[in-house]
Every structure is written in C-alpha cells, then in structure tokens.
Amino acid sequence: MSLSGKIAVVTGGSRGIGRAISQRLAALGALVIVNYVSNSSAADETVQSIRNAGGKGEAVQFNVAVSEEIEAAFKKILEAHGQVDILVNNAGITRDTLLMKMKDEQWDEVLNTNLKGVFLCTKAVSRAMMKQRWGRIINITSVVGFAGNAGQANYAAAKAGIVGFTKSVARELASRGITVNGVAPGYIVTDMTRDLSDEVTNKIMAEIPMGVLGEAEDIAGAVSYLASDDARYVTGQFIHVNGGMYM
C-alpha cells in the first residue's frame, strides 16, 4: 500500500492509538498532520518520530469540540497543502462513572469531544474532498459502542453514535469517491488502560478469546488499509479489532 502524495489529518494524534496511526500513515508516504489540544510536547514527539523515520509530519493545535477552532485550522491546512485526502477521527476522552452519579458536564464533555468532534471535523473536510472526488474518512469507535459497558454510558453512547453517523455520511458521500468507515478497537494497551488495576485487567483478558490486550499498532494497521486504494470499494463498514471479545 502507498499513500504517497496524500495529506492526512489525525485528530488526537499525539499519543497512544493516534500516535501509532500517525506513524503508520507517514510510513506509507502520507504527510501527516498530527492534531493535539493541549499536550504540545507529545505532539512534537510524534512528529519528530515520523521525521526520524524519514516521513513527513507536522503538529496542529485545535479542540475538536470547538467549531471555530476546527474551521480556522482546516482553512490553514488547505491553504498550505491544497488538499486533505485522509481524515482519521480518533480524538476521544473518558469521564467514567455510574449513571446515577454522572453529572451533566461529564455527559456533555464526552459527547462533545467523542461524537460532535467527529461531526465537526468530517464536515470541515467534506467539501474539499467532494471537489477532488477522492477521500478517506475513518472514524475510531469502540467495542463499548457495540457491546456497552457499565460506568461508561456517556462513552458508549458517543461511540455508538459514531456508528450511525458513519453509515449515514458514507451514503451521502459515496457518489463523490469518498469512503467513510470505522475501526472499533477492543482493549488496547495505552495510557488509559495502563491505569487499570491488575484485577480489572485480568478480568478483561478473561473475556478476550485471544487472552491478551491489543497494541496500538493493531489499530493502525486497520486504519492504513481503509485509507488505501485497496479499500476503494469498502464504505459504511467497521473493522473490529478486539481479539475476539465482540463477534
């Protein structure tokens, strides 16, 4: 697979799964724009790792939950590069708690970042992709969006919302040569899962037929396929990368 000459934007690209996706797309030849909201040092590390490997990358700051910041950022990206070929909507946060204890702001923060952010960024690139009649939009959802999880009603709702959004937009944009797909990670080794206790981790692994947590690179592999010409006839679909946890 080659993404040479393509411009890719990865939201939440500075750490974890986003970093692995950014590095993989760059390794395939794309110029990768690594989005971050606050941790500039992590974004710079990701960009430097891309450049050290011979790839092309740059960091851009904007909050995916704020439409004005997104519009300004994508305007600059289009002015600088003339196109956006690949958008990976990866940015996400958690505010876990049981429903009875969940505050309005905990619901709103997660839905605004994890779902509204996907809507805003997709809308921002769709016009340019339609003009060039080529585009790849890849939305990162979650096994939780399909199976649910106690203590994550807000997160699961947002990730499930991405599923319906992806299918709807795939239908709208298909005639313009734009595919819209999703990747649904299971439990992946990231900063988020490293904070889990051994007891919780062991309980999770007992539910995974393969018996291990996934790696960020496993998600990057699925994303790179969907971003490539190999997936030109795939749209409105989801690749589940979870070791068999959800079938």
Coordinates of C-alpha atoms in Angstrom, one line a residue:
M1 CA 0.0 0.0 0.0
S2 CA 1.2 3.5 -0.8
L3 CA -0.2 6.8 0.4
S4 CA 2.5 8.9 -1.3
G5 CA 1.3 12.4 -2.1
K6 CA -1.7 12.2 0.3
I7 CA -2.4 14.7 3.1
A8 CA -3.7 13.0 6.3
V9 CA -5.2 14.6 9.4
V10 CA -5.3 12.5 12.6
T11 CA -7.2 14.0 15.5
G12 CA -5.8 13.2 18.9
G13 CA -2.7 12.1 17.1
S14 CA -0.1 12.9 19.7
R15 CA -0.3 9.8 21.9
G16 CA -1.5 6.2 22.1
I17 CA -3.6 4.9 19.2
G18 CA -3.4 8.3 17.5
R19 CA 0.4 8.3 17.5
A20 CA 0.6 4.8 16.1
I21 CA -1.9 5.7 13.3
S22 CA 0.1 8.9 12.5
Q23 CA 3.3 6.9 12.3
R24 CA 1.9 4.2 10.1
L25 CA 0.3 6.6 7.6
A26 CA 3.5 8.5 7.4
A27 CA 5.5 5.3 6.9
L28 CA 3.2 4.7 3.9
G29 CA 4.1 8.0 2.4
A30 CA 1.4 10.5 3.6
L31 CA 2.2 13.9 5.0
V32 CA 0.5 13.5 8.4
I33 CA -0.9 16.5 10.3
V34 CA -1.0 15.5 14.0
N35 CA -3.7 17.2 15.9
Y36 CA -3.5 17.9 19.6
V37 CA -5.5 20.0 22.0
S38 CA -3.1 20.7 24.9
N39 CA 0.0 18.5 25.1
S40 CA 2.3 20.1 22.5
S41 CA 5.3 18.2 23.7
A42 CA 3.7 14.9 23.0
A43 CA 2.6 16.1 19.5
D44 CA 6.2 17.3 18.8
E45 CA 7.5 13.9 19.9
T46 CA 5.1 12.2 17.5
V47 CA 6.2 14.5 14.6
Q48 CA 9.8 14.0 15.4
S49 CA 9.4 10.2 15.4
I50 CA 7.8 10.5 12.0
R51 CA 10.7 12.6 10.7
N52 CA 13.3 10.4 12.2
A53 CA 11.9 7.5 10.2
G54 CA 12.1 9.5 7.0
G55 CA 8.4 10.6 6.9
K56 CA 6.7 13.9 6.8
G57 CA 4.6 15.3 9.6
E58 CA 3.6 18.5 11.4
A59 CA 1.6 19.3 14.5
V60 CA -1.6 21.4 14.6
Q61 CA -3.4 22.5 17.7
F62 CA -7.2 22.7 17.8
N63 CA -10.0 21.4 20.0
V64 CA -12.3 19.1 18.1
A65 CA -15.3 20.2 20.2
V66 CA -15.0 23.8 19.1
S67 CA -16.2 24.6 15.6
E68 CA -14.4 27.9 15.3
E69 CA -11.0 26.3 16.0
I70 CA -11.7 23.5 13.6
E71 CA -12.7 25.9 10.8
A72 CA -9.6 28.0 11.3
A73 CA -7.3 25.0 11.4
F74 CA -8.6 23.3 8.3
K75 CA -8.6 26.6 6.4
K76 CA -4.8 26.9 7.2
I77 CA -4.2 23.3 6.3
L78 CA -6.0 23.7 2.9
E79 CA -4.2 26.9 2.2
A80 CA -0.8 25.3 3.0
H81 CA -1.3 22.0 1.2
G82 CA -4.2 22.4 -1.1
Q83 CA -6.0 19.3 -0.1
V84 CA -7.0 16.9 2.7
D85 CA -7.2 13.3 1.4
I86 CA -7.5 11.3 4.7
L87 CA -9.2 12.2 7.9
V88 CA -8.9 10.0 11.0
N89 CA -11.3 11.0 13.7
N90 CA -9.5 9.5 16.7
A91 CA -9.7 12.1 19.4
G92 CA -11.6 10.9 22.5
I93 CA -11.9 11.3 26.2
T94 CA -13.5 9.4 29.1
R95 CA -15.4 10.6 32.2
D96 CA -16.4 7.3 33.6
T97 CA -18.9 6.9 36.4
L98 CA -22.1 5.0 37.1
L99 CA -25.2 6.6 35.5
M100 CA -26.7 7.6 38.9
K101 CA -23.6 9.5 39.8
M102 CA -23.0 11.0 36.3
K103 CA -23.1 14.8 36.2
D104 CA -24.4 16.7 33.2
E105 CA -21.0 18.1 32.4
Q106 CA -19.5 14.6 32.4
W107 CA -22.1 13.6 29.7
D108 CA -21.6 16.8 27.7
E109 CA -17.8 16.7 27.7
V110 CA -17.7 13.2 26.3
L111 CA -20.4 13.7 23.7
N112 CA -18.9 17.0 22.6
T113 CA -15.4 15.6 22.1
N114 CA -16.1 12.0 21.0
L115 CA -19.2 12.5 18.8
K116 CA -19.7 16.1 18.0
G117 CA -16.0 16.4 17.2
V118 CA -16.4 13.7 14.6
F119 CA -19.3 15.6 13.0
L120 CA -17.4 18.9 13.0
C121 CA -14.2 17.6 11.5
T122 CA -15.9 15.5 8.9
K123 CA -18.0 18.5 7.9
A124 CA -14.8 20.6 7.7
V125 CA -13.1 18.3 5.2
S126 CA -16.1 17.0 3.2
R127 CA -16.3 20.0 0.8
A128 CA -12.7 19.8 -0.2
M129 CA -12.9 16.0 -0.7
M130 CA -16.0 16.4 -2.8
K131 CA -14.3 18.8 -5.1
Q132 CA -11.3 16.5 -5.6
R133 CA -13.7 13.5 -5.8
W134 CA -11.5 11.4 -3.6
G135 CA -11.3 11.0 0.2
R136 CA -11.0 8.6 3.1
I137 CA -12.7 9.3 6.4
I138 CA -12.0 6.8 9.1
N139 CA -13.8 7.1 12.5
I140 CA -12.4 5.4 15.6
T141 CA -15.3 4.0 17.6
S142 CA -15.0 1.2 20.3
V143 CA -16.1 -2.2 21.3
V144 CA -18.0 -0.4 24.0
G145 CA -20.1 1.3 21.3
F146 CA -21.4 -2.1 20.2
A147 CA -21.5 -4.1 23.5
G148 CA -21.9 -1.4 26.2
N149 CA -20.1 -1.2 29.5
A150 CA -21.2 -0.4 33.0
G151 CA -19.9 3.0 34.1
Q152 CA -19.5 4.3 30.5
A153 CA -23.0 5.3 29.5
N154 CA -21.6 8.6 28.1
Y155 CA -18.7 7.0 26.3
A156 CA -20.7 4.1 24.9
A157 CA -23.4 6.5 23.7
A158 CA -20.9 8.6 21.9
K159 CA -19.1 5.7 20.3
A160 CA -22.5 4.1 19.2
G161 CA -23.4 7.4 17.7
I162 CA -20.3 7.3 15.6
V163 CA -21.7 4.1 14.1
G164 CA -24.9 5.6 12.8
F165 CA -23.1 8.8 11.7
T166 CA -20.5 6.8 9.7
K167 CA -23.2 4.9 7.8
S168 CA -25.2 8.0 7.1
V169 CA -22.3 10.0 5.8
A170 CA -21.0 7.0 3.8
R171 CA -24.3 7.0 1.9
E172 CA -24.1 10.8 1.3
L173 CA -20.6 10.9 0.0
A174 CA -20.2 7.6 -1.8
S175 CA -21.0 9.0 -5.3
R176 CA -18.2 11.5 -4.9
G177 CA -15.5 8.9 -4.5
I178 CA -15.3 9.3 -0.7
T179 CA -15.4 6.3 1.6
V180 CA -16.4 6.6 5.2
N181 CA -15.6 3.7 7.5
G182 CA -14.8 2.9 11.1
V183 CA -12.5 0.9 13.3
A184 CA -13.7 -0.5 16.6
P185 CA -10.8 -1.2 19.0
G186 CA -11.2 -3.6 21.9
Y187 CA -9.0 -3.1 24.9
I188 CA -5.7 -1.7 23.7
V189 CA -2.5 -1.0 25.7
T190 CA -2.5 2.8 26.0
D191 CA -2.1 5.3 28.8
M192 CA -5.8 4.9 29.5
T193 CA -5.6 1.1 30.1
R194 CA -2.3 1.2 31.9
D195 CA -4.1 3.0 34.8
L196 CA -6.4 -0.1 35.3
S197 CA -5.6 -2.3 38.3
D198 CA -4.3 -5.8 37.7
E199 CA -7.6 -7.2 38.9
V200 CA -9.6 -5.3 36.3
T201 CA -7.0 -6.1 33.6
N202 CA -7.1 -9.8 34.4
K203 CA -10.9 -9.7 34.3
I204 CA -10.9 -8.0 30.9
M205 CA -8.4 -10.5 29.5
A206 CA -10.6 -13.4 30.7
E207 CA -13.3 -12.1 28.3
I208 CA -10.9 -12.0 25.3
P209 CA -10.6 -15.3 23.4
M210 CA -7.0 -14.4 22.4
G211 CA -6.2 -13.8 26.0
V212 CA -4.2 -10.6 25.6
L213 CA -4.7 -6.9 25.2
G214 CA -4.2 -5.4 21.7
E215 CA -1.5 -3.0 20.7
A216 CA -1.9 0.5 19.1
E217 CA -0.2 -0.8 16.0
D218 CA -3.1 -3.3 15.5
I219 CA -5.5 -0.4 15.1
A220 CA -3.0 1.5 12.9
G221 CA -2.9 -1.5 10.5
A222 CA -6.7 -1.5 10.1
V223 CA -6.8 2.3 9.5
S224 CA -4.0 2.1 6.9
Y225 CA -6.0 -0.4 5.0
L226 CA -9.1 1.7 5.0
A227 CA -7.1 4.7 3.9
S228 CA -5.6 2.9 0.9
D229 CA -6.7 2.2 -2.6
D230 CA -7.1 -1.5 -1.5
A231 CA -10.3 -0.4 0.3
R232 CA -11.7 1.7 -2.6
Y233 CA -14.9 -0.4 -2.6
V234 CA -15.4 -0.5 1.1
T235 CA -17.6 2.1 2.7
G236 CA -20.0 2.3 5.6
Q237 CA -18.2 -0.6 7.3
F238 CA -16.5 -1.3 10.6
I239 CA -13.4 -3.4 11.3
H240 CA -13.5 -4.9 14.8
V241 CA -10.0 -5.2 16.3
N242 CA -10.6 -6.8 19.7
G243 CA -9.0 -10.3 19.9
G244 CA -12.5 -11.9 19.6
M245 CA -14.0 -10.0 22.6
Y246 CA -17.0 -9.0 20.5
M247 CA -18.2 -11.0 17.5

